Short mmCIF file of C-alpha atoms in Angstrom, two decimals:
data_model
loop_
_atom_site.label_atom_id
_atom_site.label_comp_id
_atom_site.label_asym_id
_atom_site.label_seq_id
_atom_site.Cartn_x
_atom_site.Cartn_y
_atom_site.Cartn_z
CA MET A 3 23.33 19.27 -38.82
CA GLN A 4 21.63 16.17 -37.46
CA PRO A 5 18.33 15.04 -38.97
CA ALA A 6 15.04 15.31 -37.11
CA GLN A 7 14.45 12.81 -34.34
CA THR A 8 11.32 10.90 -33.36
CA VAL A 9 9.67 11.97 -30.10
CA ALA A 10 6.65 10.76 -28.11
CA ARG A 11 4.93 13.64 -26.28
CA LEU A 12 2.03 13.62 -23.86
CA HIS A 13 -0.34 16.44 -24.95
CA ALA A 14 -3.22 15.67 -22.59
CA PRO A 15 -4.33 12.74 -20.43
CA GLY A 16 -4.33 9.65 -22.64
CA ASP A 17 -3.04 11.62 -25.63
CA VAL A 18 0.48 10.56 -26.64
CA ARG A 19 1.56 11.79 -30.07
CA ILE A 20 4.53 10.72 -32.17
CA ALA A 21 6.27 13.48 -34.12
CA ASP A 22 9.58 14.44 -35.67
CA GLU A 23 11.40 17.27 -33.94
CA PRO A 24 14.81 18.92 -34.18
CA PRO A 25 17.57 17.25 -32.18
CA PRO A 26 18.13 18.63 -28.66
CA THR A 27 20.52 21.47 -27.94
CA VAL A 28 23.47 20.30 -25.88
CA GLY A 29 24.14 22.75 -23.05
CA PRO A 30 27.24 23.38 -20.94
CA GLY A 31 28.32 20.27 -19.06
CA GLU A 32 25.93 18.11 -21.09
CA VAL A 33 26.47 15.38 -23.67
CA LEU A 34 24.22 14.06 -26.41
CA LEU A 35 22.68 10.65 -25.71
CA ARG A 36 21.15 8.05 -28.00
CA VAL A 37 18.40 6.56 -25.89
CA THR A 38 18.34 2.76 -26.06
CA SER A 39 15.64 1.80 -23.56
CA VAL A 40 13.08 3.47 -21.30
CA GLY A 41 11.14 1.71 -18.55
CA LEU A 42 7.65 3.01 -17.87
CA CYS A 43 7.00 3.77 -14.20
CA GLY A 44 3.89 4.13 -12.08
CA SER A 45 4.59 7.86 -11.96
CA ASP A 46 4.49 7.92 -15.78
CA LEU A 47 1.07 6.31 -15.50
CA HIS A 48 -0.10 9.16 -13.25
CA TRP A 49 0.99 11.65 -15.92
CA TYR A 50 -0.64 9.59 -18.68
CA GLU A 51 -3.98 9.08 -16.92
CA ASP A 52 -4.29 12.30 -14.93
CA GLY A 53 -2.03 14.79 -16.64
CA ALA A 54 -0.48 15.44 -13.25
CA ILE A 55 1.40 13.98 -10.34
CA GLY A 56 1.31 15.58 -6.93
CA GLU A 57 1.39 19.35 -7.34
CA ALA A 58 2.91 19.20 -10.83
CA ARG A 59 0.47 19.70 -13.71
CA LEU A 60 0.81 19.21 -17.45
CA ASP A 61 0.98 22.76 -18.81
CA ARG A 62 2.74 21.94 -22.08
CA PRO A 63 3.31 18.75 -24.10
CA LEU A 64 5.81 16.65 -22.17
CA VAL A 65 8.18 13.84 -23.11
CA LEU A 66 7.78 11.26 -20.34
CA GLY A 67 10.24 8.61 -19.18
CA HIS A 68 12.88 8.79 -16.47
CA GLU A 69 14.09 5.18 -16.34
CA ILE A 70 16.65 5.57 -19.11
CA SER A 71 19.57 3.69 -20.59
CA ALA A 72 21.56 5.30 -23.37
CA VAL A 73 24.81 5.54 -25.30
CA ILE A 74 26.90 8.73 -25.24
CA GLU A 75 27.08 10.16 -28.76
CA ASP A 76 29.76 12.85 -28.39
CA GLY A 77 32.78 13.88 -26.35
CA PRO A 78 35.58 11.79 -24.80
CA ARG A 79 33.14 9.12 -23.57
CA ARG A 80 31.49 8.63 -26.95
CA GLY A 81 30.20 5.08 -27.31
CA THR A 82 29.93 4.50 -23.55
CA ARG A 83 26.77 2.76 -22.38
CA VAL A 84 25.23 4.56 -19.42
CA ALA A 85 22.36 4.54 -16.98
CA VAL A 86 20.89 8.02 -16.66
CA ASP A 87 20.30 9.52 -13.24
CA PRO A 88 17.14 11.48 -14.10
CA ALA A 89 17.63 13.91 -11.20
CA ASP A 90 19.65 17.06 -11.80
CA PRO A 91 19.75 18.84 -8.41
CA CYS A 92 21.06 22.38 -8.06
CA GLY A 93 23.93 21.32 -5.79
CA THR A 94 23.99 24.67 -4.00
CA CYS A 95 20.88 24.88 -1.81
CA THR A 96 20.89 24.01 1.88
CA THR A 97 19.20 20.67 1.21
CA CYS A 98 21.87 19.67 -1.32
CA ALA A 99 24.64 20.92 0.99
CA ASP A 100 23.22 18.76 3.77
CA GLY A 101 23.63 15.67 1.58
CA HIS A 102 20.04 15.26 0.44
CA GLU A 103 20.25 16.08 -3.25
CA GLU A 104 17.32 13.74 -3.92
CA LEU A 105 15.13 16.20 -1.99
CA CYS A 106 16.32 19.35 -3.78
CA ALA A 107 13.26 21.57 -4.30
CA VAL A 108 14.54 23.18 -7.50
CA MET A 109 16.03 20.17 -9.28
CA ARG A 110 15.28 19.26 -12.86
CA PHE A 111 13.92 15.74 -13.22
CA ALA A 112 13.64 14.01 -16.59
CA GLY A 113 10.05 13.44 -17.69
CA HIS A 114 8.61 15.70 -15.01
CA SER A 115 7.06 19.18 -15.07
CA THR A 116 8.83 21.17 -17.81
CA THR A 117 11.83 18.84 -18.28
CA ASP A 118 11.53 16.37 -21.15
CA GLY A 119 12.40 12.75 -20.47
CA GLY A 120 13.62 9.76 -22.44
CA LEU A 121 10.82 8.80 -24.84
CA ARG A 122 12.78 10.13 -27.82
CA ARG A 123 15.72 8.96 -29.86
CA LEU A 124 18.14 11.65 -28.68
CA MET A 125 18.41 13.68 -25.48
CA ALA A 126 20.97 15.94 -23.84
CA TRP A 127 21.78 15.43 -20.16
CA PRO A 128 24.52 16.49 -17.72
CA GLU A 129 27.50 14.17 -18.06
CA ARG A 130 27.98 14.13 -14.28
CA ARG A 131 24.59 12.36 -13.94
CA LEU A 132 25.57 9.47 -16.23
CA HIS A 133 26.78 6.15 -14.79
CA THR A 134 28.74 3.67 -16.89
CA VAL A 135 27.02 0.31 -17.33
CA PRO A 136 29.08 -2.91 -17.56
CA GLU A 137 28.63 -5.38 -20.39
CA SER A 138 27.01 -7.83 -17.98
CA ILE A 139 23.90 -5.61 -17.96
CA GLY A 140 21.85 -5.38 -21.17
CA ASP A 141 20.30 -2.16 -22.48
CA GLU A 142 16.79 -3.14 -21.41
CA GLU A 143 17.94 -4.15 -17.96
CA ALA A 144 19.95 -0.93 -17.64
CA SER A 145 16.73 1.07 -17.83
CA LEU A 146 15.60 -0.72 -14.65
CA LEU A 147 18.64 0.44 -12.68
CA GLU A 148 16.93 3.69 -11.67
CA PRO A 149 13.93 1.96 -10.04
CA LEU A 150 16.32 -0.52 -8.45
CA GLY A 151 18.11 2.49 -6.99
CA VAL A 152 14.79 3.70 -5.57
CA ALA A 153 14.21 0.26 -4.05
CA ILE A 154 17.68 0.31 -2.46
CA HIS A 155 16.97 3.76 -1.02
CA ALA A 156 13.63 2.53 0.36
CA VAL A 157 15.34 -0.42 2.06
CA ASP A 158 17.88 1.96 3.58
CA LEU A 159 15.02 4.06 4.96
CA GLY A 160 13.60 0.87 6.45
CA ALA A 161 16.76 0.55 8.59
CA VAL A 162 16.80 -3.20 8.05
CA VAL A 163 19.30 -5.56 9.63
CA PRO A 164 19.65 -9.32 9.07
CA GLY A 165 17.19 -11.31 11.12
CA MET A 166 14.33 -8.88 10.66
CA ARG A 167 11.02 -9.81 9.06
CA ALA A 168 9.93 -7.53 6.23
CA ALA A 169 6.62 -7.16 4.41
CA VAL A 170 6.04 -5.77 0.94
CA VAL A 171 2.52 -4.64 0.11
CA GLY A 172 2.12 -4.15 -3.63
CA CYS A 173 4.25 -6.32 -5.90
CA GLY A 174 4.46 -4.36 -9.10
CA PRO A 175 7.97 -3.72 -10.45
CA ILE A 176 9.03 -1.44 -7.58
CA GLY A 177 7.71 -3.87 -4.96
CA LEU A 178 9.54 -6.74 -6.64
CA LEU A 179 12.72 -4.70 -6.70
CA VAL A 180 12.29 -3.94 -2.99
CA ILE A 181 12.09 -7.70 -2.39
CA GLY A 182 15.33 -8.11 -4.34
CA ALA A 183 17.01 -5.30 -2.44
CA LEU A 184 15.87 -6.81 0.86
CA ARG A 185 17.36 -10.16 -0.09
CA ALA A 186 20.60 -8.44 -1.06
CA ALA A 187 20.61 -6.74 2.37
CA GLY A 188 20.45 -10.13 4.09
CA ILE A 189 16.71 -10.27 4.79
CA ASP A 190 15.32 -13.75 4.12
CA ASP A 191 12.02 -13.59 6.02
CA ILE A 192 9.92 -11.59 3.57
CA VAL A 193 6.15 -11.73 3.22
CA ALA A 194 4.40 -10.10 0.29
CA THR A 195 0.89 -9.41 -0.95
CA ASP A 196 -0.82 -8.04 -4.03
CA VAL A 197 -4.28 -7.93 -5.55
CA LEU A 198 -3.14 -9.53 -8.83
CA PRO A 199 -2.31 -13.26 -9.01
CA HIS A 200 0.57 -12.90 -11.50
CA ARG A 201 2.26 -10.38 -9.21
CA VAL A 202 1.93 -12.71 -6.24
CA ALA A 203 3.67 -15.40 -8.30
CA ALA A 204 6.35 -12.89 -9.29
CA ALA A 205 6.90 -12.01 -5.62
CA ARG A 206 7.61 -15.65 -4.83
CA HIS A 207 10.02 -15.81 -7.79
CA ALA A 208 11.75 -12.63 -6.56
CA GLY A 209 12.45 -14.23 -3.19
CA ALA A 210 9.49 -13.67 -0.88
CA ALA A 211 9.29 -16.54 1.60
CA ARG A 212 5.50 -16.23 1.55
CA ALA A 213 3.19 -14.34 -0.75
CA TRP A 214 -0.57 -14.27 -0.94
CA LEU A 215 -3.39 -12.69 -2.88
CA ALA A 216 -4.94 -9.78 -1.01
CA ARG A 217 -8.71 -9.54 -0.98
CA GLU A 218 -9.40 -6.19 -2.57
CA GLY A 219 -6.42 -4.72 -0.78
CA THR A 220 -7.02 -6.17 2.68
CA LEU A 221 -4.92 -8.77 4.44
CA PRO A 222 -6.39 -12.20 5.04
CA GLU A 223 -7.49 -12.41 8.66
CA ARG A 224 -5.57 -15.62 9.27
CA ASP A 225 -2.22 -13.99 8.44
CA GLN A 226 -2.44 -10.85 10.54
CA SER A 227 -0.95 -12.20 13.77
CA ASP A 228 1.48 -14.70 12.27
CA ASP A 229 3.11 -12.36 9.77
CA ARG A 230 3.75 -9.15 11.67
CA ALA A 231 6.79 -7.43 10.23
CA ASP A 232 9.54 -5.35 11.79
CA VAL A 233 9.36 -3.16 8.69
CA ALA A 234 6.62 -2.94 6.07
CA PHE A 235 6.90 -1.32 2.64
CA ASP A 236 3.86 0.12 0.88
CA CYS A 237 4.70 -0.08 -2.81
CA ALA A 238 1.22 0.54 -4.19
CA GLY A 239 0.27 3.95 -2.83
CA ASP A 240 -3.47 3.43 -2.50
CA GLU A 241 -5.33 3.69 0.79
CA ALA A 242 -5.93 -0.05 1.14
CA ALA A 243 -2.25 -0.87 0.67
CA VAL A 244 -1.11 1.77 3.16
CA ASN A 245 -3.54 0.45 5.75
CA ASP A 246 -2.44 -3.13 5.07
CA ALA A 247 1.19 -2.10 5.63
CA ILE A 248 0.24 -0.47 8.93
CA ARG A 249 -1.80 -3.50 10.00
CA ILE A 250 0.96 -5.97 9.23
CA ALA A 251 3.68 -3.91 10.96
CA ALA A 252 4.65 -5.11 14.44
CA PRO A 253 4.41 -2.82 17.47
CA ALA A 254 7.28 -0.29 17.42
CA GLY A 255 7.83 -1.21 13.78
CA ARG A 256 8.54 0.96 10.78
CA VAL A 257 6.44 1.60 7.66
CA VAL A 258 8.09 2.96 4.51
CA LEU A 259 5.71 4.61 2.04
CA VAL A 260 7.13 4.09 -1.45
CA GLY A 261 3.96 4.15 -3.59
CA ILE A 262 2.54 7.42 -4.93
CA PRO A 263 -1.18 8.00 -4.27
CA GLY A 264 -3.25 8.92 -7.30
CA ASP A 265 -5.08 11.78 -5.60
CA ASP A 266 -1.98 13.14 -3.80
CA ARG A 267 -3.38 12.10 -0.41
CA THR A 268 -2.45 9.26 1.93
CA THR A 269 -4.95 8.27 4.62
CA PHE A 270 -4.85 5.53 7.23
CA THR A 271 -6.44 4.53 10.51
CA ALA A 272 -4.54 6.68 12.97
CA SER A 273 -5.47 4.65 16.04
CA THR A 274 -3.87 1.50 14.63
CA ALA A 275 -0.60 3.26 13.87
CA ARG A 276 -0.63 5.21 17.14
CA ARG A 277 -1.29 2.25 19.41
CA LYS A 278 1.54 0.35 17.77
CA GLY A 279 3.87 3.34 18.08
CA LEU A 280 4.86 3.01 14.43
CA THR A 281 7.45 5.12 12.63
CA LEU A 282 6.31 6.22 9.18
CA VAL A 283 8.95 7.18 6.61
CA LEU A 284 8.34 8.50 3.10
CA CYS A 285 10.63 7.56 0.22
CA ARG A 286 11.39 10.02 -2.56
CA ARG A 287 13.49 8.90 -5.49
CA MET A 288 17.09 7.82 -4.78
CA THR A 289 20.57 9.16 -4.14
CA ALA A 290 23.32 9.16 -6.76
CA ALA A 291 25.18 6.56 -4.71
CA ASP A 292 22.14 4.27 -4.89
CA LEU A 293 22.45 4.09 -8.68
CA ASP A 294 26.05 2.91 -8.37
CA ARG A 295 24.91 0.30 -5.84
CA ALA A 296 22.17 -0.83 -8.23
CA ILE A 297 24.73 -1.25 -11.02
CA ALA A 298 26.92 -3.35 -8.74
CA LEU A 299 24.04 -5.59 -7.60
CA ALA A 300 22.70 -6.17 -11.11
CA GLY A 301 26.14 -6.41 -12.68
CA ASP A 302 27.21 -9.39 -10.61
CA GLY A 303 23.83 -11.11 -10.83
CA ARG A 304 22.70 -10.62 -7.24
CA ILE A 305 19.45 -9.09 -8.50
CA ASP A 306 17.65 -10.37 -11.58
CA LEU A 307 16.21 -7.59 -13.73
CA THR A 308 15.50 -9.56 -16.90
CA SER A 309 12.54 -11.50 -15.47
CA LEU A 310 10.71 -8.26 -14.66
CA ILE A 311 10.46 -7.20 -18.30
CA THR A 312 7.27 -8.57 -19.83
CA ASP A 313 6.30 -6.02 -22.51
CA ARG A 314 8.46 -4.34 -25.16
CA PHE A 315 7.41 -1.65 -27.63
CA PRO A 316 9.14 0.49 -30.25
CA LEU A 317 8.90 4.25 -29.79
CA ASP A 318 6.24 4.70 -32.45
CA GLU A 319 3.95 2.41 -30.41
CA ALA A 320 4.26 4.48 -27.24
CA SER A 321 0.48 4.76 -26.92
CA ALA A 322 0.19 0.97 -26.91
CA ALA A 323 2.95 0.82 -24.30
CA PHE A 324 0.99 3.10 -21.98
CA ALA A 325 -2.15 1.07 -22.57
CA ALA A 326 -0.24 -2.04 -21.50
CA LEU A 327 1.05 -0.20 -18.44
CA ALA A 328 -2.48 0.83 -17.47
CA ALA A 329 -3.85 -2.70 -18.00
CA ARG A 330 -1.35 -4.17 -15.48
CA ARG A 331 -1.40 -7.54 -17.24
CA GLY A 332 2.35 -7.96 -17.04
CA LEU A 333 5.16 -6.49 -14.97
CA LYS A 334 7.62 -4.04 -16.53
CA VAL A 335 6.86 -2.23 -19.79
CA VAL A 336 9.91 -1.09 -21.75
CA VAL A 337 10.04 1.23 -24.77
CA GLN A 338 12.99 1.03 -27.17
CA PRO A 339 13.55 4.39 -28.91
CA ALA A 340 16.62 3.09 -30.74
CA GLY A 341 14.90 -0.15 -31.79
CA PRO A 342 15.53 -3.69 -30.48
CA THR A 343 19.07 -4.42 -29.32
#
């Protein structure tokens, strides 16, 4: 019998508690994982601050964390380093059958609703949702493969082709990964904006041709006509960012909404979007194929994940990790349940 494992559970908004619990039960088709690294996401911040995200509410203590790298602890693949696809769709509903497993209404998703996530030393997860990670990608970087997959999916929804101009509004980790995915898709003309100076600098480092500091979420007047984009990505989710994305989009352009609004509502000036004839597309998570694409892009060095990681915490300092996430002083916050690697 395995000894108790350390777990970080969210009991109420702002209340993360560390405790020892029995190891997880491994179900049919699952394997036991030793979690090596967990990236904290903006959606985790919604859970931490609000005890909810969208329609989902915290009705029991929940282990957060869906950006997970791990090592398989049992079975034929024991010792294999993997990136965890946190989505476990049913595979049988009409939506899944139509090829949209990422939109499955009854899927389990790690760190969401009643399904515990990765902020623990051990977890059980379906083996079919585990993707082998090459040695060229470190454990910390492997935990960023899931958000990179989301960024790749967002760029696909943007229907980009080389020669287009793209705009990224909101340059936190997901916005920076969208910039990287755009560059990998052959888009060089990228403009970016954020309300925080260090994120503007990070956007330039990630490959934005131009990046500027937004004034409380609004675009500088001088840039509105010169920087109209064929496709604009809102990666912040707040009302100001959505409206900035709509304002910077060119007539007949496309706006991809990637950010998650804190109050579960997105509002914008309808006349601006209507008169431009914009197409609005909403991005939810990623496809399983996107995770494989993320591994390929990071594995051969076409996208740099290491520079995004600015804060590292052991599992027993999970509360401090969430405080750092909320403060937004850095970029990516990573928790290491298995200790430093």
